[in-house]
mmCIF file of C-alpha atoms in Angstrom:
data_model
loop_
_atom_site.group_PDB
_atom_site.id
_atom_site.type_symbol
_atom_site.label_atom_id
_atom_site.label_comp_id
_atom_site.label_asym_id
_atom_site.label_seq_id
_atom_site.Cartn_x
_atom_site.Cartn_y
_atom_site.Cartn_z
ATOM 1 C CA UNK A 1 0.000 0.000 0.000
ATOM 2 C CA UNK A 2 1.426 3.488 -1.184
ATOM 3 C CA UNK A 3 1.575 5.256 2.440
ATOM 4 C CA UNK A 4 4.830 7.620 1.488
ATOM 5 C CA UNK A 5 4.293 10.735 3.043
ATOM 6 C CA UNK A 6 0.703 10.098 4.055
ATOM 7 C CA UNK A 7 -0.584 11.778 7.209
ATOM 8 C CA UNK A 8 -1.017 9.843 10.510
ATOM 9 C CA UNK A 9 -4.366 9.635 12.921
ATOM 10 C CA UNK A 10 -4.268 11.879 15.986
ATOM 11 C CA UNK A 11 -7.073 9.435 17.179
ATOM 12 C CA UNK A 12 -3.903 7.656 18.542
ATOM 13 C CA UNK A 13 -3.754 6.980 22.509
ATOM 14 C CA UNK A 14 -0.493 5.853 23.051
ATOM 15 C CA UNK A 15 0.328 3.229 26.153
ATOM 16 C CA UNK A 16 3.525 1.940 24.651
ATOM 17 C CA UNK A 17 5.564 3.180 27.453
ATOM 18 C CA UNK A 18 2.936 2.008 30.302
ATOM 19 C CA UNK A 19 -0.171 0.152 31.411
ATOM 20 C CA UNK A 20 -3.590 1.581 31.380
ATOM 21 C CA UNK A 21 -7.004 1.346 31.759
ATOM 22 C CA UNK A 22 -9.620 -0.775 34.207
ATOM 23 C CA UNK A 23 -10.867 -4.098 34.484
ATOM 24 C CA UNK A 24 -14.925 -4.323 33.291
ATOM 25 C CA UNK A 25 -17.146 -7.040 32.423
ATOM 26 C CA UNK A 26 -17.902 -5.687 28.831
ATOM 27 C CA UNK A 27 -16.716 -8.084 25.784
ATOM 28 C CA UNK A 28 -14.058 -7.283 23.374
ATOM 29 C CA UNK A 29 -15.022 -7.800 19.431
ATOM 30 C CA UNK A 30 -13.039 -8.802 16.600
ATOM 31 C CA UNK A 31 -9.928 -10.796 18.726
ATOM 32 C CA UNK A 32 -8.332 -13.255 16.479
ATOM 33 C CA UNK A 33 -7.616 -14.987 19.354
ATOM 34 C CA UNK A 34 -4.513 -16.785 20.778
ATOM 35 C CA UNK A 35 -3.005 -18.099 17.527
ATOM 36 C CA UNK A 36 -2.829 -14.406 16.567
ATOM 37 C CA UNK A 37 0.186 -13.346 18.929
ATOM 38 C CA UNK A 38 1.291 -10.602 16.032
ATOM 39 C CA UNK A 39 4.819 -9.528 16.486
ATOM 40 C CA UNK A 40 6.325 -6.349 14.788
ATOM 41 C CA UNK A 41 9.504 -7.899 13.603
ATOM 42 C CA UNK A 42 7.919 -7.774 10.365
ATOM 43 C CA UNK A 43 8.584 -4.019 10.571
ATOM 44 C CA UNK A 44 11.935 -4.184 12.079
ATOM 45 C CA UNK A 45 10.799 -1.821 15.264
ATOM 46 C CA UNK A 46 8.446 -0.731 17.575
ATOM 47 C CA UNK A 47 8.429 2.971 15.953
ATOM 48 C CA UNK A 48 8.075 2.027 12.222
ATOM 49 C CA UNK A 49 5.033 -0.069 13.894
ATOM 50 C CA UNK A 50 3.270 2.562 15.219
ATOM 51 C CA UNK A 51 3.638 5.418 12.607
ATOM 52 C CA UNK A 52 2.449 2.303 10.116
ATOM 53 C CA UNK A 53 -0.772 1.550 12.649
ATOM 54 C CA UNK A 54 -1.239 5.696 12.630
ATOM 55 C CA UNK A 55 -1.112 5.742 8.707
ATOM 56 C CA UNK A 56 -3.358 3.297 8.422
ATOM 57 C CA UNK A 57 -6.140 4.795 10.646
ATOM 58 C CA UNK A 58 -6.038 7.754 9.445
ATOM 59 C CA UNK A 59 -7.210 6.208 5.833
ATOM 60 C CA UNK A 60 -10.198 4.427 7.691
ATOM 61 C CA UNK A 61 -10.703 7.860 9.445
ATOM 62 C CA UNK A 62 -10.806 9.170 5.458
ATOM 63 C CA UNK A 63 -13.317 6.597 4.008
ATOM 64 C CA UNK A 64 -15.840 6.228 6.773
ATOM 65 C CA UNK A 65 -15.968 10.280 7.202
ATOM 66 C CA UNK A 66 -16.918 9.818 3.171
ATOM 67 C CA UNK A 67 -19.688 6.956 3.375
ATOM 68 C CA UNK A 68 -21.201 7.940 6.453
ATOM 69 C CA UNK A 69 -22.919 11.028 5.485
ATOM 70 C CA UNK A 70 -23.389 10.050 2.027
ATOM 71 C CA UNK A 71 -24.684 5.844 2.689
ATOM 72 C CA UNK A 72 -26.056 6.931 6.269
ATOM 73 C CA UNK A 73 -27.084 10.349 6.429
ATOM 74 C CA UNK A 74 -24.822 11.405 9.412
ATOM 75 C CA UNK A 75 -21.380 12.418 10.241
ATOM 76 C CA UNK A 76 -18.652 9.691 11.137
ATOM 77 C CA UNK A 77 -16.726 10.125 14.914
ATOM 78 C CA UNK A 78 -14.083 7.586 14.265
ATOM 79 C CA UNK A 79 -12.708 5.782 17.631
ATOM 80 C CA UNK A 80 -9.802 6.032 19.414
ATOM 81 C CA UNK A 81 -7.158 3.449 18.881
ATOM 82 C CA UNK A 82 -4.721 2.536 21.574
ATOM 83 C CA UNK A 83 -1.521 1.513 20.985
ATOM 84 C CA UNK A 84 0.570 -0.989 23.312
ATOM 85 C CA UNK A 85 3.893 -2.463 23.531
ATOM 86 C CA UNK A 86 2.612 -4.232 26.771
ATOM 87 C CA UNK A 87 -0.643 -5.347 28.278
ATOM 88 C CA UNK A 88 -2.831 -3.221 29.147
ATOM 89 C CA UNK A 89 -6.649 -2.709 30.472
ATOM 90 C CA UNK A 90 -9.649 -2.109 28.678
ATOM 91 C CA UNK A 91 -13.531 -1.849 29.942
ATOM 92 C CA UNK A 92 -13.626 -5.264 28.054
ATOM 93 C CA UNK A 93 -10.496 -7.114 30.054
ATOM 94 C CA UNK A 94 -6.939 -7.028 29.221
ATOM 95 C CA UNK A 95 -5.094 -6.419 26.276
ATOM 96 C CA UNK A 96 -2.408 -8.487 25.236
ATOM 97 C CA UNK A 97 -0.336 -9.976 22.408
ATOM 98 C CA UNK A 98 -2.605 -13.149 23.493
ATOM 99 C CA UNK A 99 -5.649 -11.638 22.743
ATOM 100 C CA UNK A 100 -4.339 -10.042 19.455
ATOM 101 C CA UNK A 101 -5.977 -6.669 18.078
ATOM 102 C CA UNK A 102 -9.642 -5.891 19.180
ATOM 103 C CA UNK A 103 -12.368 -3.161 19.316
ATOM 104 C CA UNK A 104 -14.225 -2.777 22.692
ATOM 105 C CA UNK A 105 -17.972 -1.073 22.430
ATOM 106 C CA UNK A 106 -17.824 -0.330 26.122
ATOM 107 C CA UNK A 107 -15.215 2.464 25.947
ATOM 108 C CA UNK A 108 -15.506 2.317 22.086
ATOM 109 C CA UNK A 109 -11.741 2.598 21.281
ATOM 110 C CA UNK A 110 -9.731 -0.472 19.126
ATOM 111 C CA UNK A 111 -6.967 -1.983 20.852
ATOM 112 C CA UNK A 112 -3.525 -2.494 18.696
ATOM 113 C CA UNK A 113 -0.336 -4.380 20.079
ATOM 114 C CA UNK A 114 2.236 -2.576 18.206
ATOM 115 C CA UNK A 115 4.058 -6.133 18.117
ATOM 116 C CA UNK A 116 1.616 -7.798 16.543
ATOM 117 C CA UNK A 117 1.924 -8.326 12.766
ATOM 118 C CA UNK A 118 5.126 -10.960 12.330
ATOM 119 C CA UNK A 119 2.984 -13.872 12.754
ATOM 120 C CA UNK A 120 0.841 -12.881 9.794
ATOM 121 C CA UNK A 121 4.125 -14.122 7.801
ATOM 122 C CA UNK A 122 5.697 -16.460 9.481
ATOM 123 C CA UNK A 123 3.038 -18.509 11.126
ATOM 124 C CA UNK A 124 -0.152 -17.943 8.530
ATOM 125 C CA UNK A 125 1.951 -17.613 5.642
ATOM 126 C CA UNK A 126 0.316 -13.983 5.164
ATOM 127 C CA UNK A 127 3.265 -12.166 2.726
ATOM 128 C CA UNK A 128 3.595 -8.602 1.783
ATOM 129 C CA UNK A 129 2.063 -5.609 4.195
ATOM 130 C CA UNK A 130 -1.326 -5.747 3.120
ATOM 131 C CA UNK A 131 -2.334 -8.853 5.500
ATOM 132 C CA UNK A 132 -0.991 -5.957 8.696
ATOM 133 C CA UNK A 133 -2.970 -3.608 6.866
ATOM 134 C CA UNK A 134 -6.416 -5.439 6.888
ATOM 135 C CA UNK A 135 -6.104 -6.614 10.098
ATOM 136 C CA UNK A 136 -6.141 -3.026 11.436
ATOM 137 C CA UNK A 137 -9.144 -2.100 9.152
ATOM 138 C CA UNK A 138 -10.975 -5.050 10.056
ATOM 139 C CA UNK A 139 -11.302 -3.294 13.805
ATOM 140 C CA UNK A 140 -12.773 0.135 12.798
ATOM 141 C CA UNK A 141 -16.131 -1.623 11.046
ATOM 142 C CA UNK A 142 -16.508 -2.678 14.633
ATOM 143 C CA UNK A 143 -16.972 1.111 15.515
ATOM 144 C CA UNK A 144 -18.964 1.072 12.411
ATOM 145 C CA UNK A 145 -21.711 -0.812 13.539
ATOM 146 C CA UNK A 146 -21.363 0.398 17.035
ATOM 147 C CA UNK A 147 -22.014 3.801 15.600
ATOM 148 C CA UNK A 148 -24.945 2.419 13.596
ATOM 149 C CA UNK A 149 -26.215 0.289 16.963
ATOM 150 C CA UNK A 150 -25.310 -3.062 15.174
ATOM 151 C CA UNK A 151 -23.517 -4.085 17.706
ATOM 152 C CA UNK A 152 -26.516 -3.961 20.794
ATOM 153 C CA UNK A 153 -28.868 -5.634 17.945
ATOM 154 C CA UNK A 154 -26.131 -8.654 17.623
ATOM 155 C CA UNK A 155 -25.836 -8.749 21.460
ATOM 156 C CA UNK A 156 -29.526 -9.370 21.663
ATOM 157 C CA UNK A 157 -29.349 -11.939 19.219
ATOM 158 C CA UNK A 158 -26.713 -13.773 20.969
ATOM 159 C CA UNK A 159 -28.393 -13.471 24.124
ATOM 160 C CA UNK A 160 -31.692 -15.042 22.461
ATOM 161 C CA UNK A 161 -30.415 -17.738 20.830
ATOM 162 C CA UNK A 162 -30.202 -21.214 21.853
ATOM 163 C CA UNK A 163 -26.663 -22.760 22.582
ATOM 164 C CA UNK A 164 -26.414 -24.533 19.289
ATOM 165 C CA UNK A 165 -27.003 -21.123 17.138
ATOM 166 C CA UNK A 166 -24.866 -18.801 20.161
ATOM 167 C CA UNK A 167 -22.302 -18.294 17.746
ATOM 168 C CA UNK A 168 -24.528 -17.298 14.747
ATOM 169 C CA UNK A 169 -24.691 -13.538 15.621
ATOM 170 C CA UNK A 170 -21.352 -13.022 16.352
ATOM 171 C CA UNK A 171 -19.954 -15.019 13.178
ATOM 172 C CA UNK A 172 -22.187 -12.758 11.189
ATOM 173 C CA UNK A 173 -21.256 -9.357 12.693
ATOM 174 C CA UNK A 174 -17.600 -10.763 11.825
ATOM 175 C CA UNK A 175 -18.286 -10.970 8.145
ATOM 176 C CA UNK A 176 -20.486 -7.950 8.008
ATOM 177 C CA UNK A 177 -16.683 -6.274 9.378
ATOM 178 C CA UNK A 178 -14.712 -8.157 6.725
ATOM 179 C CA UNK A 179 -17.117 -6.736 3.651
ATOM 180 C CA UNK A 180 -17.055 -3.382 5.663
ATOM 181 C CA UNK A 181 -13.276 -3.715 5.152
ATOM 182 C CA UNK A 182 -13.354 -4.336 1.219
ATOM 183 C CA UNK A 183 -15.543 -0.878 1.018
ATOM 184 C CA UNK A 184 -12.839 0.875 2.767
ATOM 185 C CA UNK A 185 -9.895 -0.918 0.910
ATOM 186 C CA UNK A 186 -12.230 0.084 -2.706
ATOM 187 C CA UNK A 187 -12.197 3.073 -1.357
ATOM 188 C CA UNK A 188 -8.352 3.779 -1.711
ATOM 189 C CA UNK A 189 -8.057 1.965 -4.624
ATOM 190 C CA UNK A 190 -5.659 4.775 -5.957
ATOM 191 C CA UNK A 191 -3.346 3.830 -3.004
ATOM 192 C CA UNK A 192 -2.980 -0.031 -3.454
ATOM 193 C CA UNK A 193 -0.249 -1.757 -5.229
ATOM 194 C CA UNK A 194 -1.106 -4.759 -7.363
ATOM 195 C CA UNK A 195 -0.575 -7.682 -5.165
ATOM 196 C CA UNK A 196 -2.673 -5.890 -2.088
ATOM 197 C CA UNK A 197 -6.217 -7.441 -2.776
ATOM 198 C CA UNK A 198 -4.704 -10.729 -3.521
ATOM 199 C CA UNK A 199 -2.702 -10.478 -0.169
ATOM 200 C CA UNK A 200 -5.853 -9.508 1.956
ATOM 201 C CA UNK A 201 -7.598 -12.047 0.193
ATOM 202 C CA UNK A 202 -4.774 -14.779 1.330
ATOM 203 C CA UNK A 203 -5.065 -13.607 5.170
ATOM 204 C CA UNK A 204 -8.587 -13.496 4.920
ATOM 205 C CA UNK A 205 -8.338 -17.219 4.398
ATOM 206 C CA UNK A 206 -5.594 -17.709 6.251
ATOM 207 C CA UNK A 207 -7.581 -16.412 9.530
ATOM 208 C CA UNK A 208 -10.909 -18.486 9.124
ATOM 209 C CA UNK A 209 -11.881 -20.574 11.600
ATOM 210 C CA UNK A 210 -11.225 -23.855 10.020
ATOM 211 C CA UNK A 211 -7.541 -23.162 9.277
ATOM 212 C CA UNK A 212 -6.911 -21.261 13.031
ATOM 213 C CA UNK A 213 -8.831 -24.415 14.592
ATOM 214 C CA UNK A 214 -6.735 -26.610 12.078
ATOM 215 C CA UNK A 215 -3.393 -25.313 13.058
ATOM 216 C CA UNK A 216 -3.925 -25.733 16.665
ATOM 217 C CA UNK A 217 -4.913 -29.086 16.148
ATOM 218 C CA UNK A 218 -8.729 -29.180 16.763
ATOM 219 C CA UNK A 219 -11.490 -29.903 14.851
ATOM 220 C CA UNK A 220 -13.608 -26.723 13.510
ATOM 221 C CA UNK A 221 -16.556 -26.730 16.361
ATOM 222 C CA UNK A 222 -16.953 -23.329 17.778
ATOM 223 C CA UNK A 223 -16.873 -20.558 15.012
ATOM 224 C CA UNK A 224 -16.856 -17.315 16.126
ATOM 225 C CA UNK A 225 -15.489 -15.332 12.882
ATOM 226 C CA UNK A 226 -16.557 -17.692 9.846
ATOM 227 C CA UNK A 227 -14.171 -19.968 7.524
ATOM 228 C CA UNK A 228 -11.759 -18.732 5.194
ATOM 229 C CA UNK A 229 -13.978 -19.097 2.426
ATOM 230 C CA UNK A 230 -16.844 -17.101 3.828
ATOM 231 C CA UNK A 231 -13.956 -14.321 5.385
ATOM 232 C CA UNK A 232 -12.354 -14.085 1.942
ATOM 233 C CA UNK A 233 -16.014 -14.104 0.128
ATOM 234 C CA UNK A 234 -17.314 -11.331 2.163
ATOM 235 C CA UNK A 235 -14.408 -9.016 1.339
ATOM 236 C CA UNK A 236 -14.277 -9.535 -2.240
ATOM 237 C CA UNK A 237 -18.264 -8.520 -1.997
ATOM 238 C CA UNK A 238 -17.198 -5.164 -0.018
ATOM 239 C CA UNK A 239 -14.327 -4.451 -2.532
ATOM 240 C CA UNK A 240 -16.875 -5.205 -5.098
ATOM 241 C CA UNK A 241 -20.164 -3.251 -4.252
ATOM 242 C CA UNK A 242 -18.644 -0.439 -2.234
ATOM 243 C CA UNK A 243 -22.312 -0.470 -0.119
ATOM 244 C CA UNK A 244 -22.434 -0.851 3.590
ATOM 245 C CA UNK A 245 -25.441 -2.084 6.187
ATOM 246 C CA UNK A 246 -27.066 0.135 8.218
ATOM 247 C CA UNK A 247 -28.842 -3.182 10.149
ATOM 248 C CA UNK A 248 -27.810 -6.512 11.254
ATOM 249 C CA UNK A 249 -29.675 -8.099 8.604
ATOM 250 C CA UNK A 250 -29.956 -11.793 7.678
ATOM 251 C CA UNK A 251 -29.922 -10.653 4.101
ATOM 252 C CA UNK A 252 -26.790 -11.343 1.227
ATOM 253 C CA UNK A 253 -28.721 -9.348 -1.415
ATOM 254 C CA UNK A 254 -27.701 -5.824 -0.730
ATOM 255 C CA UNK A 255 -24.147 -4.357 0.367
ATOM 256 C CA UNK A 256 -22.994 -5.666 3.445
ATOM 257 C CA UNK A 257 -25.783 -6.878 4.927
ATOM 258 C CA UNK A 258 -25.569 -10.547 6.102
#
C-alpha cells in the first residue's frame, strides 16, 4: 500500500511506554484470538510499527468520514485506537499480544499491540504488508456498527439464541466487518499496489476458523469469525459493491448486509 508521506491519525492513545485502563465485564469484538500473537519484527521496530498503525487509521478515518454522510445520512466520529507495547486494560479485560488486536464497544476505542503483525508471515503464511494492513481495518467496522447500533442488535441476538445457534450472531457481525473492510480498501483503490487485494484475500483465508482451529490441532466446532472461504467471500463482496449495512440483517442481497 502506497503510504509515502501520508498523514497519521491523531485518534492515537499511546500506552507503549505504560499500562492503562480498568478491568470491566464488557466483551471485546473482533480478537483473532490466541493463535494471533502478532509480532512487529515484520517491521523491524516498535516505531516504524506505530507510525504504520497511525497511517493506516487515518485512511479508515478518510473513508468512513466519506460513506457515512453520504450511505447513512450522518457524520462519522471515528474511535480512538490505543496503541501498546505491553498489556494493558480495557472496559472489556486485558489487552495483550494473546488476545491479538480488538475493538471494545464499552469504551468504544480499538486496541492495537504494536508487536503484533510478524505472525501474519511467518506462522499464517500472510506475505507482503497488506495482511498488517487489513487486520487493522478489520477493527474500525466494529466502531462502524457500534455507531450504527449493530452491535446492541447482535448482542440481543446472541443473548436469544439457543446454545447450538450462540455463535450465529457473532460469526455474522464478523463478516459484516470483513465486507465493511473491502468498502474501505475500494475506497483507496488509488493507493494499493497490485498484489494488495490478492494479499488480503490470502489472510482473509488464512484467519478463518477452520484453518486457526486446524493449526492448533482441533477440529472446527466453535466458530466465532466464519471460515476462510466465507472471510475471503465477504471481502471480495465489499471491494466489489462499495455499499455498507445500516442493520444486522440476515440478508446477502444488498451491500454488506448478512
Amino acid at each position: 500500500m502506497r503510504l509515502r508521506g501520508r498523514r497519521g491519525s491523531r485518534n492515537i492513545e499511546n500506552r507503549r511506554r505504560q499500562g492503562g485502563g480498568r478491568g470491566g465485564k464488557a466483551a471485546p469484538i473482533g480478537g483473532f484470538g490466541l493463535i494471533l500473537v502478532l509480532a512487529i519484527g515484520y517491521f523491524a521496530e516498535e516505531e516504524r510499527a506505530a507510525e504504520f498503525s497511525s497511517q493506516i487509521l487515518a485512511t479508515t478515518e478518510q473513508v468512513w468520514a466519506q460513506i457515512f454522510p453520504r450511505q447513512v445520512g450522518k457524520n462519522f466520529t471515528p474511535p480512538t485506537s490505543v496503541l501498546n507495547a505491553d498489556v494493558t486494560q480495557s472496559p472489556c479485560g486485558g489487552a495483550s499480544g494473546a488476545t491479538g488486536p480488538f475493538y471494545c464497544s464499552a469504551d468504544e476505542k480499538a486496541y492495537l499491540k504494536t508487536d503484533f503483525f510478524v505472525t501474519l508471515s511467518r506462522q499464517l503464511e500472510a506475505k507482503g504488508d497488506f495482511p498488517a494492513t487489513y487486520v487493522i481495518a478489520h477493527e474500525v467496522p466494529h466502531h462502524v456498527q457500534n455507531e450504527l447500533r449493530i452491535l446492541g442488535q447482535v448482542h440481543l441476538a446472541h443473548q436469544q439464541s439457543s446454545q447450538t445457534d450462540a455463535n450465529a450472531p457473532t460469526v455474522r457481525l464478523e463478516l459484516q466487518a470483513d465486507c465493511h473492510s473491502g468498502v474501505w480498501a475500494r475506497s483507496l483503490e488509488e493507493l494499493l499496489e497490485p498484489s494488495d487485494i490478492e494479499e488480503a484475500l490470502n489472510v482473509a483465508r488464512m484467519i478463518g476458523d477452520d484453518q486457526l482451529q486446524k493449526r492448533a490441532g482441533r477440529v472446527p466446532q466453535s466458530l466465532t469469525h466464519g471460515i476462510s472461504k466465507q472471510r475471503a467471500s465477504w471481502f471480495a463482496k465489499g471491494f466489489s459493491r462499495l455499499t455498507i449495512s445500516t442493520s444486522a440483517t440476515h440478508s446477502a442481497r444488498v451491500g454488506c448486509s448478512v
